[in-house]
Amino acid sequence: MAKNFWKAVNDVIKEADILVEVLDARFVEETRNKEIEDKVKKAGKVLIYVINKCDLVEKTQMDKWKQKLKPSVFISAKEHMGTSYLRTAIMKNAPSGTFKVGILGYPNTGKSSVINSLKGKSSAKTSPISGYTKGMQMIKVSKRMYLLDTPGVFPYKEKDEAKHAMIASKTFQDVKDPEGAAMKLIEEKKEVIAQHYGIPEDEDPWEMLEALAMKLNRKKKGGEPDTYTTARLLLQDWQKGKVKLSQ
């Protein structure tokens, strides 16, 4: 299946005039697929970084990435913010006549939602289940612009489940070790999680996970904190955008 996904990605890079890599504003570096970026550069194609979910982060973070990744556009497909800037960036790099824009990125970064925001109505099917897009789709946006949607792919040798849970590329239901993934998330975003849930910020992520379990009244028989259930709840809240980096 992974080989089929990569074939679709390679076909899009070959077919498209412009490539768009959709990233998660909360984890920009972690959602960059360097293998894809290298393929695009090798093909000599224009690559636009589209940093989605910008409503979940502070403006200072966006400014930092805008300087590092060029050209880049910040949008919130969910809140319908930044779509006009993305259109402008695409048209600035577009050839004359009709052209194709390939949409690339990790699973669940919001590729289909970006397409829908450009189209102005739902044209690419969207789903909260990662990996929903199974093959390449072509969507007409205007008389000149066509979009090519692809399945999300991980870098070929990347097997980091905790990272995939953190960036929502693996849904919270499918994570085999939710406690490990939750502790990695807590370690990365201690202050934000402590503030959101009203729990003490601690050096030890496990202590924070236990405190969160008690705060949410998730307990095992005997009153011990149910860290397993709490970890899944934390991952669920995080993946659904309930825990914001901007408060």
PDB file of N, CA, C and O in Angstrom, residues 26-58:
ATOM      1  N   ARG A  26       1.297  23.928  14.271  1.00  0.00           N
ATOM      2  CA  ARG A  26       1.741  23.573  15.624  1.00  0.00           C
ATOM      3  C   ARG A  26       3.048  22.792  15.604  1.00  0.00           C
ATOM      4  O   ARG A  26       3.791  22.787  16.577  1.00  0.00           O
ATOM      5  N   PHE A  27       3.330  22.112  14.490  1.00  0.00           N
ATOM      6  CA  PHE A  27       4.530  21.290  14.340  1.00  0.00           C
ATOM      7  C   PHE A  27       5.051  21.424  12.914  1.00  0.00           C
ATOM      8  O   PHE A  27       5.000  20.482  12.134  1.00  0.00           O
ATOM      9  N   VAL A  28       5.538  22.604  12.601  1.00  0.00           N
ATOM     10  CA  VAL A  28       5.944  22.863  11.218  1.00  0.00           C
ATOM     11  C   VAL A  28       7.093  21.949  10.799  1.00  0.00           C
ATOM     12  O   VAL A  28       7.010  21.261   9.783  1.00  0.00           O
ATOM     13  N   GLU A  29       8.165  21.939  11.574  1.00  0.00           N
ATOM     14  CA  GLU A  29       9.334  21.138  11.203  1.00  0.00           C
ATOM     15  C   GLU A  29       9.002  19.644  11.171  1.00  0.00           C
ATOM     16  O   GLU A  29       9.444  18.917  10.277  1.00  0.00           O
ATOM     17  N   GLU A  30       8.200  19.202  12.134  1.00  0.00           N
ATOM     18  CA  GLU A  30       7.864  17.781  12.226  1.00  0.00           C
ATOM     19  C   GLU A  30       6.991  17.304  11.072  1.00  0.00           C
ATOM     20  O   GLU A  30       6.993  16.116  10.741  1.00  0.00           O
ATOM     21  N   THR A  31       6.221  18.208  10.473  1.00  0.00           N
ATOM     22  CA  THR A  31       5.344  17.802   9.375  1.00  0.00           C
ATOM     23  C   THR A  31       5.949  18.085   7.997  1.00  0.00           C
ATOM     24  O   THR A  31       5.295  17.846   6.977  1.00  0.00           O
ATOM     25  N   ARG A  32       7.166  18.567   7.966  1.00  0.00           N
ATOM     26  CA  ARG A  32       7.861  18.692   6.679  1.00  0.00           C
ATOM     27  C   ARG A  32       8.333  17.311   6.230  1.00  0.00           C
ATOM     28  O   ARG A  32       8.934  16.573   7.011  1.00  0.00           O
ATOM     29  N   ASN A  33       8.048  16.952   5.009  1.00  0.00           N
ATOM     30  CA  ASN A  33       8.510  15.684   4.454  1.00  0.00           C
ATOM     31  C   ASN A  33       9.690  15.996   3.532  1.00  0.00           C
ATOM     32  O   ASN A  33       9.510  16.390   2.384  1.00  0.00           O
ATOM     33  N   LYS A  34      10.897  15.849   4.087  1.00  0.00           N
ATOM     34  CA  LYS A  34      12.100  16.233   3.351  1.00  0.00           C
ATOM     35  C   LYS A  34      12.278  15.394   2.086  1.00  0.00           C
ATOM     36  O   LYS A  34      12.834  15.883   1.092  1.00  0.00           O
ATOM     37  N   GLU A  35      11.830  14.142   2.112  1.00  0.00           N
ATOM     38  CA  GLU A  35      11.940  13.300   0.911  1.00  0.00           C
ATOM     39  C   GLU A  35      11.118  13.897  -0.230  1.00  0.00           C
ATOM     40  O   GLU A  35      11.569  13.951  -1.382  1.00  0.00           O
ATOM     41  N   ILE A  36       9.912  14.347   0.094  1.00  0.00           N
ATOM     42  CA  ILE A  36       9.062  14.983  -0.919  1.00  0.00           C
ATOM     43  C   ILE A  36       9.688  16.288  -1.395  1.00  0.00           C
ATOM     44  O   ILE A  36       9.741  16.563  -2.600  1.00  0.00           O
ATOM     45  N   GLU A  37      10.174  17.103  -0.456  1.00  0.00           N
ATOM     46  CA  GLU A  37      10.779  18.381  -0.820  1.00  0.00           C
ATOM     47  C   GLU A  37      11.971  18.176  -1.764  1.00  0.00           C
ATOM     48  O   GLU A  37      12.144  18.916  -2.741  1.00  0.00           O
ATOM     49  N   ASP A  38      12.774  17.160  -1.468  1.00  0.00           N
ATOM     50  CA  ASP A  38      13.931  16.875  -2.320  1.00  0.00           C
ATOM     51  C   ASP A  38      13.494  16.445  -3.718  1.00  0.00           C
ATOM     52  O   ASP A  38      14.112  16.830  -4.723  1.00  0.00           O
ATOM     53  N   LYS A  39      12.439  15.648  -3.788  1.00  0.00           N
ATOM     54  CA  LYS A  39      11.919  15.203  -5.091  1.00  0.00           C
ATOM     55  C   LYS A  39      11.425  16.397  -5.914  1.00  0.00           C
ATOM     56  O   LYS A  39      11.646  16.468  -7.127  1.00  0.00           O
ATOM     57  N   VAL A  40      10.742  17.333  -5.248  1.00  0.00           N
ATOM     58  CA  VAL A  40      10.216  18.518  -5.944  1.00  0.00           C
ATOM     59  C   VAL A  40      11.367  19.370  -6.470  1.00  0.00           C
ATOM     60  O   VAL A  40      11.354  19.828  -7.623  1.00  0.00           O
ATOM     61  N   LYS A  41      12.378  19.589  -5.631  1.00  0.00           N
ATOM     62  CA  LYS A  41      13.524  20.400  -6.048  1.00  0.00           C
ATOM     63  C   LYS A  41      14.279  19.737  -7.198  1.00  0.00           C
ATOM     64  O   LYS A  41      14.716  20.403  -8.144  1.00  0.00           O
ATOM     65  N   LYS A  42      14.432  18.410  -7.106  1.00  0.00           N
ATOM     66  CA  LYS A  42      15.129  17.669  -8.163  1.00  0.00           C
ATOM     67  C   LYS A  42      14.385  17.788  -9.492  1.00  0.00           C
ATOM     68  O   LYS A  42      14.996  17.837 -10.562  1.00  0.00           O
ATOM     69  N   ALA A  43      13.037  17.855  -9.396  1.00  0.00           N
ATOM     70  CA  ALA A  43      12.219  17.979 -10.610  1.00  0.00           C
ATOM     71  C   ALA A  43      12.206  19.410 -11.144  1.00  0.00           C
ATOM     72  O   ALA A  43      11.660  19.666 -12.222  1.00  0.00           O
ATOM     73  N   GLY A  44      12.781  20.344 -10.381  1.00  0.00           N
ATOM     74  CA  GLY A  44      12.841  21.739 -10.817  1.00  0.00           C
ATOM     75  C   GLY A  44      11.497  22.452 -10.758  1.00  0.00           C
ATOM     76  O   GLY A  44      11.266  23.416 -11.497  1.00  0.00           O
ATOM     77  N   LYS A  45      10.620  21.997  -9.866  1.00  0.00           N
ATOM     78  CA  LYS A  45       9.278  22.582  -9.750  1.00  0.00           C
ATOM     79  C   LYS A  45       9.227  23.591  -8.603  1.00  0.00           C
ATOM     80  O   LYS A  45      10.002  23.517  -7.638  1.00  0.00           O
ATOM     81  N   VAL A  46       8.295  24.539  -8.695  1.00  0.00           N
ATOM     82  CA  VAL A  46       8.058  25.515  -7.622  1.00  0.00           C
ATOM     83  C   VAL A  46       7.383  24.802  -6.443  1.00  0.00           C
ATOM     84  O   VAL A  46       6.447  24.032  -6.632  1.00  0.00           O
ATOM     85  N   LEU A  47       7.884  25.056  -5.225  1.00  0.00           N
ATOM     86  CA  LEU A  47       7.284  24.489  -4.014  1.00  0.00           C
ATOM     87  C   LEU A  47       6.804  25.619  -3.117  1.00  0.00           C
ATOM     88  O   LEU A  47       7.596  26.479  -2.720  1.00  0.00           O
ATOM     89  N   ILE A  48       5.511  25.636  -2.805  1.00  0.00           N
ATOM     90  CA  ILE A  48       4.935  26.620  -1.884  1.00  0.00           C
ATOM     91  C   ILE A  48       4.595  25.896  -0.580  1.00  0.00           C
ATOM     92  O   ILE A  48       3.910  24.873  -0.586  1.00  0.00           O
ATOM     93  N   TYR A  49       5.080  26.435   0.542  1.00  0.00           N
ATOM     94  CA  TYR A  49       4.762  25.869   1.853  1.00  0.00           C
ATOM     95  C   TYR A  49       3.452  26.488   2.342  1.00  0.00           C
ATOM     96  O   TYR A  49       3.360  27.707   2.493  1.00  0.00           O
ATOM     97  N   VAL A  50       2.457  25.662   2.590  1.00  0.00           N
ATOM     98  CA  VAL A  50       1.174  26.140   3.116  1.00  0.00           C
ATOM     99  C   VAL A  50       1.056  25.643   4.552  1.00  0.00           C
ATOM    100  O   VAL A  50       0.944  24.439   4.797  1.00  0.00           O
ATOM    101  N   ILE A  51       1.114  26.583   5.487  1.00  0.00           N
ATOM    102  CA  ILE A  51       1.117  26.227   6.904  1.00  0.00           C
ATOM    103  C   ILE A  51      -0.301  26.396   7.438  1.00  0.00           C
ATOM    104  O   ILE A  51      -0.783  27.503   7.652  1.00  0.00           O
ATOM    105  N   ASN A  52      -0.958  25.253   7.609  1.00  0.00           N
ATOM    106  CA  ASN A  52      -2.373  25.192   7.960  1.00  0.00           C
ATOM    107  C   ASN A  52      -2.566  25.214   9.479  1.00  0.00           C
ATOM    108  O   ASN A  52      -1.630  24.986  10.236  1.00  0.00           O
ATOM    109  N   LYS A  53      -3.792  25.486   9.905  1.00  0.00           N
ATOM    110  CA  LYS A  53      -4.174  25.527  11.325  1.00  0.00           C
ATOM    111  C   LYS A  53      -3.490  26.684  12.050  1.00  0.00           C
ATOM    112  O   LYS A  53      -3.144  26.589  13.236  1.00  0.00           O
ATOM    113  N   CYS A  54      -3.287  27.806  11.337  1.00  0.00           N
ATOM    114  CA  CYS A  54      -2.592  28.946  11.936  1.00  0.00           C
ATOM    115  C   CYS A  54      -3.396  29.594  13.057  1.00  0.00           C
ATOM    116  O   CYS A  54      -2.859  30.354  13.851  1.00  0.00           O
ATOM    117  N   ASP A  55      -4.701  29.281  13.131  1.00  0.00           N
ATOM    118  CA  ASP A  55      -5.525  29.820  14.219  1.00  0.00           C
ATOM    119  C   ASP A  55      -5.158  29.205  15.565  1.00  0.00           C
ATOM    120  O   ASP A  55      -5.614  29.686  16.608  1.00  0.00           O
ATOM    121  N   LEU A  56      -4.345  28.148  15.557  1.00  0.00           N
ATOM    122  CA  LEU A  56      -4.001  27.450  16.797  1.00  0.00           C
ATOM    123  C   LEU A  56      -2.657  27.887  17.378  1.00  0.00           C
ATOM    124  O   LEU A  56      -2.229  27.364  18.400  1.00  0.00           O
ATOM    125  N   VAL A  57      -1.965  28.844  16.734  1.00  0.00           N
ATOM    126  CA  VAL A  57      -0.645  29.259  17.220  1.00  0.00           C
ATOM    127  C   VAL A  57      -0.548  30.784  17.325  1.00  0.00           C
ATOM    128  O   VAL A  57      -1.368  31.512  16.770  1.00  0.00           O
ATOM    129  N   GLU A  58       0.484  31.237  18.035  1.00  0.00           N
ATOM    130  CA  GLU A  58       0.726  32.662  18.190  1.00  0.00           C
ATOM    131  C   GLU A  58       1.335  33.248  16.907  1.00  0.00           C
ATOM    132  O   GLU A  58       2.045  32.557  16.167  1.00  0.00           O
TER     133      GLU A  58
END
